[in-house]
Amino acid sequence: NAGVTQTPKFRILKIGQSMTLQCTQDMNHNYMYWYRQDPGMGLKLIYYSVGAGITDKGEVPNGYNVSRSTTEDFPLRLELAAPSQTSVYFCASSLNDRTDYEQYFGPGTRLTVT
Amino acid sequence: RKEVEQDPGPFNVPEGATVAFNCTYSNSASQSFFWYRQDCRKEPKLLMSVYSSGNEDGRFTAQLNRASQYISLLIRDSKLSDSATYLCVVNRLPDSSYKLIFGSGTRLLVRP
């Protein structure tokens, strides 16, 4: 049971390049999330999904896109990378029944845009 | 005012000490409260949920004060392995129960 996995672990992009951050969970969770964490700051929600085929914007969605074609996968797409997108990106998933809201996080992707 | 505020620290304490962190939240409608732990350059992991009646898990005790809108975490008999950043987390009601707001964290350093 791997939990939440993310690839790549590290990436350096040039301004204007695009890339996709991969996220997969094997816990059969319906809810999945993408966060970014800047140094000394709390996690900010980029996008989330409540099930396959359903996605919605979080607090900071500009410059990103997501898709959710399966329960397991929730890739995050960066189009036209900018230095402001330099951050650590965490994917998370949760069960979200009436009593269990714990979010399980992947190990993160450290992205630098230069 | 930030939605969730924490003292960034660092709190530098000797092994065996008792240390307490507080966190304040702005949304009185919030109903779910958590403490997450984040080790350096690692992902956050749930430490404990915070219930209205307070709860204890070994050396860790969490309390909720709804009237004053703050949450506390008490760590007794600190271990070197407790060194980490502790994130206060609150759900974003009435928006949704599953959207969480993360504080910036309080850093704890436990020295020998």
mmCIF file of N, CA and C in Angstrom, chain A residues 10-93:
data_model
loop_
_atom_site.group_PDB
_atom_site.id
_atom_site.type_symbol
_atom_site.label_atom_id
_atom_site.label_comp_id
_atom_site.label_asym_id
_atom_site.label_seq_id
_atom_site.Cartn_x
_atom_site.Cartn_y
_atom_site.Cartn_z
ATOM 1 N N PHE A 10 11.946 16.354 -7.997
ATOM 2 C CA PHE A 10 12.560 17.661 -8.230
ATOM 3 C C PHE A 10 12.443 17.992 -9.713
ATOM 4 N N ARG A 11 12.351 19.296 -10.014
ATOM 5 C CA ARG A 11 12.339 19.693 -11.412
ATOM 6 C C ARG A 11 12.750 21.155 -11.496
ATOM 7 N N ILE A 12 13.572 21.457 -12.508
ATOM 8 C CA ILE A 12 13.916 22.849 -12.820
ATOM 9 C C ILE A 12 13.338 23.162 -14.190
ATOM 10 N N LEU A 13 12.552 24.211 -14.262
ATOM 11 C CA LEU A 13 11.939 24.636 -15.520
ATOM 12 C C LEU A 13 12.449 26.012 -15.912
ATOM 13 N N LYS A 14 12.500 26.236 -17.195
ATOM 14 C CA LYS A 14 12.767 27.591 -17.675
ATOM 15 C C LYS A 14 11.430 28.323 -17.810
ATOM 16 N N ILE A 15 11.494 29.639 -17.689
ATOM 17 C CA ILE A 15 10.287 30.467 -17.842
ATOM 18 C C ILE A 15 9.616 30.146 -19.175
ATOM 19 N N GLY A 16 8.322 29.928 -19.136
ATOM 20 C CA GLY A 16 7.567 29.666 -20.353
ATOM 21 C C GLY A 16 7.399 28.195 -20.693
ATOM 22 N N GLN A 17 8.180 27.326 -20.045
ATOM 23 C CA GLN A 17 8.017 25.892 -20.287
ATOM 24 C C GLN A 17 6.767 25.386 -19.582
ATOM 25 N N SER A 18 6.340 24.183 -19.963
ATOM 26 C CA SER A 18 5.179 23.555 -19.346
ATOM 27 C C SER A 18 5.587 22.204 -18.783
ATOM 28 N N MET A 19 4.835 21.706 -17.828
ATOM 29 C CA MET A 19 5.088 20.368 -17.309
ATOM 30 C C MET A 19 3.861 19.864 -16.576
ATOM 31 N N THR A 20 3.833 18.564 -16.359
ATOM 32 C CA THR A 20 2.759 17.940 -15.593
ATOM 33 C C THR A 20 3.345 17.251 -14.370
ATOM 34 N N LEU A 21 2.787 17.556 -13.212
ATOM 35 C CA LEU A 21 3.146 16.885 -11.971
ATOM 36 C C LEU A 21 2.148 15.739 -11.786
ATOM 37 N N GLN A 22 2.709 14.556 -11.579
ATOM 38 C CA GLN A 22 1.850 13.372 -11.464
ATOM 39 C C GLN A 22 1.534 13.066 -10.006
ATOM 40 N N CYS A 23 0.322 12.584 -9.760
ATOM 41 C CA CYS A 23 -0.106 12.181 -8.424
ATOM 42 C C CYS A 23 -1.009 10.964 -8.547
ATOM 43 N N THR A 24 -0.712 9.950 -7.751
ATOM 44 C CA THR A 24 -1.505 8.714 -7.743
ATOM 45 C C THR A 24 -1.718 8.267 -6.309
ATOM 46 N N GLN A 25 -2.945 7.822 -6.005
ATOM 47 C CA GLN A 25 -3.214 7.256 -4.684
ATOM 48 C C GLN A 25 -3.886 5.892 -4.848
ATOM 49 N N ASP A 26 -3.550 4.990 -3.918
ATOM 50 C CA ASP A 26 -4.076 3.629 -4.004
ATOM 51 C C ASP A 26 -4.990 3.297 -2.826
ATOM 52 N N MET A 27 -5.565 4.327 -2.201
ATOM 53 C CA MET A 27 -6.413 4.119 -1.028
ATOM 54 C C MET A 27 -7.898 4.201 -1.377
ATOM 55 N N ASN A 28 -8.201 4.338 -2.660
ATOM 56 C CA ASN A 28 -9.576 4.433 -3.134
ATOM 57 C C ASN A 28 -10.303 5.649 -2.539
ATOM 58 N N HIS A 29 -9.563 6.733 -2.336
ATOM 59 C CA HIS A 29 -10.153 7.969 -1.828
ATOM 60 C C HIS A 29 -10.808 8.732 -2.966
ATOM 61 N N ASN A 30 -11.993 9.253 -2.706
ATOM 62 C CA ASN A 30 -12.658 10.068 -3.727
ATOM 63 C C ASN A 30 -12.094 11.477 -3.802
ATOM 64 N N TYR A 31 -11.637 12.008 -2.676
ATOM 65 C CA TYR A 31 -11.205 13.398 -2.621
ATOM 66 C C TYR A 31 -9.693 13.492 -2.833
ATOM 67 N N MET A 32 -9.305 14.378 -3.721
ATOM 68 C CA MET A 32 -7.890 14.631 -3.944
ATOM 69 C C MET A 32 -7.639 16.130 -4.055
ATOM 70 N N TYR A 33 -6.410 16.534 -3.723
ATOM 71 C CA TYR A 33 -6.087 17.961 -3.603
ATOM 72 C C TYR A 33 -4.682 18.220 -4.120
ATOM 73 N N TRP A 34 -4.474 19.434 -4.609
ATOM 74 C CA TRP A 34 -3.138 19.929 -4.893
ATOM 75 C C TRP A 34 -2.904 21.194 -4.076
ATOM 76 N N TYR A 35 -1.765 21.213 -3.374
ATOM 77 C CA TYR A 35 -1.359 22.368 -2.600
ATOM 78 C C TYR A 35 0.015 22.835 -3.073
ATOM 79 N N ARG A 36 0.305 24.098 -2.799
ATOM 80 C CA ARG A 36 1.673 24.582 -2.917
ATOM 81 C C ARG A 36 2.084 25.160 -1.574
ATOM 82 N N GLN A 37 3.364 25.014 -1.253
ATOM 83 C CA GLN A 37 3.891 25.535 0.004
ATOM 84 C C GLN A 37 5.125 26.346 -0.295
ATOM 85 N N ASP A 38 5.019 27.649 -0.052
ATOM 86 C CA ASP A 38 6.162 28.545 -0.207
ATOM 87 C C ASP A 38 6.882 28.626 1.123
ATOM 88 N N PRO A 39 8.181 28.963 1.119
ATOM 89 C CA PRO A 39 8.973 28.971 2.362
ATOM 90 C C PRO A 39 8.333 29.809 3.460
ATOM 91 N N GLY A 40 8.174 29.217 4.646
ATOM 92 C CA GLY A 40 7.622 29.933 5.789
ATOM 93 C C GLY A 40 6.136 30.204 5.711
ATOM 94 N N MET A 41 5.482 29.594 4.743
ATOM 95 C CA MET A 41 4.051 29.856 4.559
ATOM 96 C C MET A 41 3.258 28.573 4.755
ATOM 97 N N GLY A 42 1.953 28.760 4.977
ATOM 98 C CA GLY A 42 1.077 27.610 5.045
ATOM 99 C C GLY A 42 0.797 27.059 3.660
ATOM 100 N N LEU A 43 0.217 25.873 3.625
ATOM 101 C CA LEU A 43 -0.145 25.280 2.350
ATOM 102 C C LEU A 43 -1.332 26.033 1.755
ATOM 103 N N LYS A 44 -1.275 26.274 0.465
ATOM 104 C CA LYS A 44 -2.365 26.940 -0.237
ATOM 105 C C LYS A 44 -2.986 25.945 -1.222
ATOM 106 N N LEU A 45 -4.307 25.865 -1.224
ATOM 107 C CA LEU A 45 -5.012 24.926 -2.089
ATOM 108 C C LEU A 45 -5.085 25.472 -3.504
ATOM 109 N N ILE A 46 -4.617 24.669 -4.462
ATOM 110 C CA ILE A 46 -4.616 25.081 -5.866
ATOM 111 C C ILE A 46 -5.890 24.597 -6.551
ATOM 112 N N TYR A 47 -6.097 23.294 -6.549
ATOM 113 C CA TYR A 47 -7.283 22.659 -7.115
ATOM 114 C C TYR A 47 -7.647 21.468 -6.240
ATOM 115 N N TYR A 48 -8.894 21.039 -6.345
ATOM 116 C CA TYR A 48 -9.300 19.833 -5.659
ATOM 117 C C TYR A 48 -10.321 19.087 -6.501
ATOM 118 N N SER A 49 -10.567 17.842 -6.109
ATOM 119 C CA SER A 49 -11.512 16.992 -6.838
ATOM 120 C C SER A 49 -12.272 16.138 -5.832
ATOM 121 N N VAL A 50 -13.577 16.049 -6.029
ATOM 122 C CA VAL A 50 -14.388 15.241 -5.116
ATOM 123 C C VAL A 50 -14.720 13.887 -5.719
ATOM 124 N N GLY A 51 -14.203 13.607 -6.899
ATOM 125 C CA GLY A 51 -14.429 12.317 -7.538
ATOM 126 C C GLY A 51 -14.006 12.375 -8.986
ATOM 127 N N ALA A 52 -13.919 11.217 -9.604
ATOM 128 C CA ALA A 52 -13.512 11.156 -11.006
ATOM 129 C C ALA A 52 -14.443 12.015 -11.852
ATOM 130 N N GLY A 53 -13.835 12.828 -12.711
ATOM 131 C CA GLY A 53 -14.589 13.692 -13.607
ATOM 132 C C GLY A 53 -15.013 15.017 -13.022
ATOM 133 N N ILE A 54 -14.692 15.263 -11.736
ATOM 134 C CA ILE A 54 -15.126 16.495 -11.069
ATOM 135 C C ILE A 54 -13.913 17.203 -10.480
ATOM 136 N N THR A 55 -13.680 18.443 -10.910
ATOM 137 C CA THR A 55 -12.596 19.231 -10.340
ATOM 138 C C THR A 55 -13.100 20.642 -10.061
ATOM 139 N N ASP A 56 -12.413 21.332 -9.162
ATOM 140 C CA ASP A 56 -12.812 22.702 -8.851
ATOM 141 C C ASP A 56 -11.598 23.487 -8.365
ATOM 142 N N LYS A 57 -11.695 24.817 -8.496
ATOM 143 C CA LYS A 57 -10.596 25.682 -8.126
ATOM 144 C C LYS A 57 -10.514 25.849 -6.619
ATOM 145 N N GLY A 58 -9.261 25.996 -6.163
ATOM 146 C CA GLY A 58 -9.025 26.342 -4.776
ATOM 147 C C GLY A 58 -8.714 27.818 -4.647
ATOM 148 N N GLU A 59 -7.791 28.137 -3.729
ATOM 149 C CA GLU A 59 -7.467 29.539 -3.466
ATOM 150 C C GLU A 59 -6.586 30.167 -4.536
ATOM 151 N N VAL A 60 -5.653 29.388 -5.106
ATOM 152 C CA VAL A 60 -4.639 29.936 -6.008
ATOM 153 C C VAL A 60 -4.549 29.130 -7.309
ATOM 154 N N PRO A 61 -5.606 29.098 -8.127
ATOM 155 C CA PRO A 61 -5.607 28.240 -9.315
ATOM 156 C C PRO A 61 -4.927 28.812 -10.558
ATOM 157 N N ASN A 62 -4.652 30.133 -10.563
ATOM 158 C CA ASN A 62 -4.155 30.754 -11.793
ATOM 159 C C ASN A 62 -2.806 30.183 -12.207
ATOM 160 N N GLY A 63 -2.725 29.800 -13.487
ATOM 161 C CA GLY A 63 -1.483 29.248 -14.027
ATOM 162 C C GLY A 63 -1.423 27.736 -13.977
ATOM 163 N N TYR A 64 -2.483 27.111 -13.475
ATOM 164 C CA TYR A 64 -2.519 25.656 -13.315
ATOM 165 C C TYR A 64 -3.800 25.088 -13.926
ATOM 166 N N ASN A 65 -3.727 23.805 -14.281
ATOM 167 C CA ASN A 65 -4.919 23.064 -14.690
ATOM 168 C C ASN A 65 -4.831 21.653 -14.155
ATOM 169 N N VAL A 66 -5.978 21.024 -13.977
ATOM 170 C CA VAL A 66 -6.019 19.651 -13.479
ATOM 171 C C VAL A 66 -7.032 18.851 -14.290
ATOM 172 N N SER A 67 -6.936 17.537 -14.132
ATOM 173 C CA SER A 67 -7.927 16.629 -14.694
ATOM 174 C C SER A 67 -8.063 15.455 -13.727
ATOM 175 N N ARG A 68 -9.173 14.777 -13.766
ATOM 176 C CA ARG A 68 -9.384 13.610 -12.891
ATOM 177 C C ARG A 68 -10.183 12.585 -13.696
ATOM 178 N N SER A 69 -9.480 11.821 -14.505
ATOM 179 C CA SER A 69 -10.160 10.834 -15.347
ATOM 180 C C SER A 69 -10.375 9.521 -14.602
ATOM 181 N N THR A 70 -9.595 9.269 -13.556
ATOM 182 C CA THR A 70 -9.756 8.050 -12.761
ATOM 183 C C THR A 70 -9.758 8.428 -11.280
ATOM 184 N N THR A 71 -10.204 7.515 -10.435
ATOM 185 C CA THR A 71 -10.164 7.767 -8.989
ATOM 186 C C THR A 71 -8.730 7.900 -8.500
ATOM 187 N N GLU A 72 -7.816 7.145 -9.112
ATOM 188 C CA GLU A 72 -6.450 7.066 -8.596
ATOM 189 C C GLU A 72 -5.571 8.264 -8.956
ATOM 190 N N ASP A 73 -5.784 8.870 -10.122
ATOM 191 C CA ASP A 73 -4.823 9.844 -10.648
ATOM 192 C C ASP A 73 -5.368 11.264 -10.670
ATOM 193 N N PHE A 74 -4.502 12.209 -10.339
ATOM 194 C CA PHE A 74 -4.921 13.615 -10.300
ATOM 195 C C PHE A 74 -3.722 14.473 -10.712
ATOM 196 N N PRO A 75 -3.403 14.524 -12.007
ATOM 197 C CA PRO A 75 -2.245 15.295 -12.464
ATOM 198 C C PRO A 75 -2.490 16.802 -12.442
ATOM 199 N N LEU A 76 -1.415 17.542 -12.185
ATOM 200 C CA LEU A 76 -1.452 19.005 -12.170
ATOM 201 C C LEU A 76 -0.600 19.514 -13.316
ATOM 202 N N ARG A 77 -1.169 20.343 -14.163
ATOM 203 C CA ARG A 77 -0.480 20.865 -15.333
ATOM 204 C C ARG A 77 -0.110 22.325 -15.115
ATOM 205 N N LEU A 78 1.170 22.634 -15.338
ATOM 206 C CA LEU A 78 1.634 24.021 -15.330
ATOM 207 C C LEU A 78 1.859 24.448 -16.771
ATOM 208 N N GLU A 79 1.172 25.477 -17.178
ATOM 209 C CA GLU A 79 1.361 26.030 -18.516
ATOM 210 C C GLU A 79 2.140 27.335 -18.387
ATOM 211 N N LEU A 80 3.123 27.536 -19.252
ATOM 212 C CA LEU A 80 3.868 28.805 -19.264
ATOM 213 C C LEU A 80 4.405 29.142 -17.879
ATOM 214 N N ALA A 81 5.341 28.301 -17.415
ATOM 215 C CA ALA A 81 5.877 28.456 -16.066
ATOM 216 C C ALA A 81 6.449 29.852 -15.834
ATOM 217 N N ALA A 82 6.208 30.358 -14.605
ATOM 218 C CA ALA A 82 6.708 31.665 -14.188
ATOM 219 C C ALA A 82 7.487 31.511 -12.883
ATOM 220 N N PRO A 83 8.434 32.425 -12.603
ATOM 221 C CA PRO A 83 9.215 32.318 -11.352
ATOM 222 C C PRO A 83 8.324 32.266 -10.104
ATOM 223 N N SER A 84 7.155 32.879 -10.162
ATOM 224 C CA SER A 84 6.252 32.862 -9.007
ATOM 225 C C SER A 84 5.717 31.462 -8.707
ATOM 226 N N GLN A 85 5.902 30.537 -9.626
ATOM 227 C CA GLN A 85 5.450 29.165 -9.403
ATOM 228 C C GLN A 85 6.529 28.281 -8.780
ATOM 229 N N THR A 86 7.672 28.864 -8.484
ATOM 230 C CA THR A 86 8.707 28.167 -7.722
ATOM 231 C C THR A 86 8.151 27.868 -6.341
ATOM 232 N N SER A 87 8.070 26.586 -5.989
ATOM 233 C CA SER A 87 7.423 26.194 -4.744
ATOM 234 C C SER A 87 7.592 24.693 -4.555
ATOM 235 N N VAL A 88 7.080 24.205 -3.430
ATOM 236 C CA VAL A 88 6.954 22.769 -3.218
ATOM 237 C C VAL A 88 5.476 22.420 -3.383
ATOM 238 N N TYR A 89 5.210 21.443 -4.220
ATOM 239 C CA TYR A 89 3.832 21.048 -4.530
ATOM 240 C C TYR A 89 3.520 19.715 -3.868
ATOM 241 N N PHE A 90 2.436 19.702 -3.116
ATOM 242 C CA PHE A 90 1.983 18.489 -2.446
ATOM 243 C C PHE A 90 0.623 18.084 -2.983
ATOM 244 N N CYS A 91 0.508 16.806 -3.268
ATOM 245 C CA CYS A 91 -0.775 16.205 -3.598
ATOM 246 C C CYS A 91 -1.277 15.484 -2.344
ATOM 247 N N ALA A 92 -2.575 15.470 -2.141
ATOM 248 C CA ALA A 92 -3.151 14.801 -0.976
ATOM 249 C C ALA A 92 -4.461 14.137 -1.358
ATOM 250 N N SER A 93 -4.872 13.181 -0.543
ATOM 251 C CA SER A 93 -6.172 12.548 -0.759
ATOM 252 C C SER A 93 -6.844 12.314 0.592
#
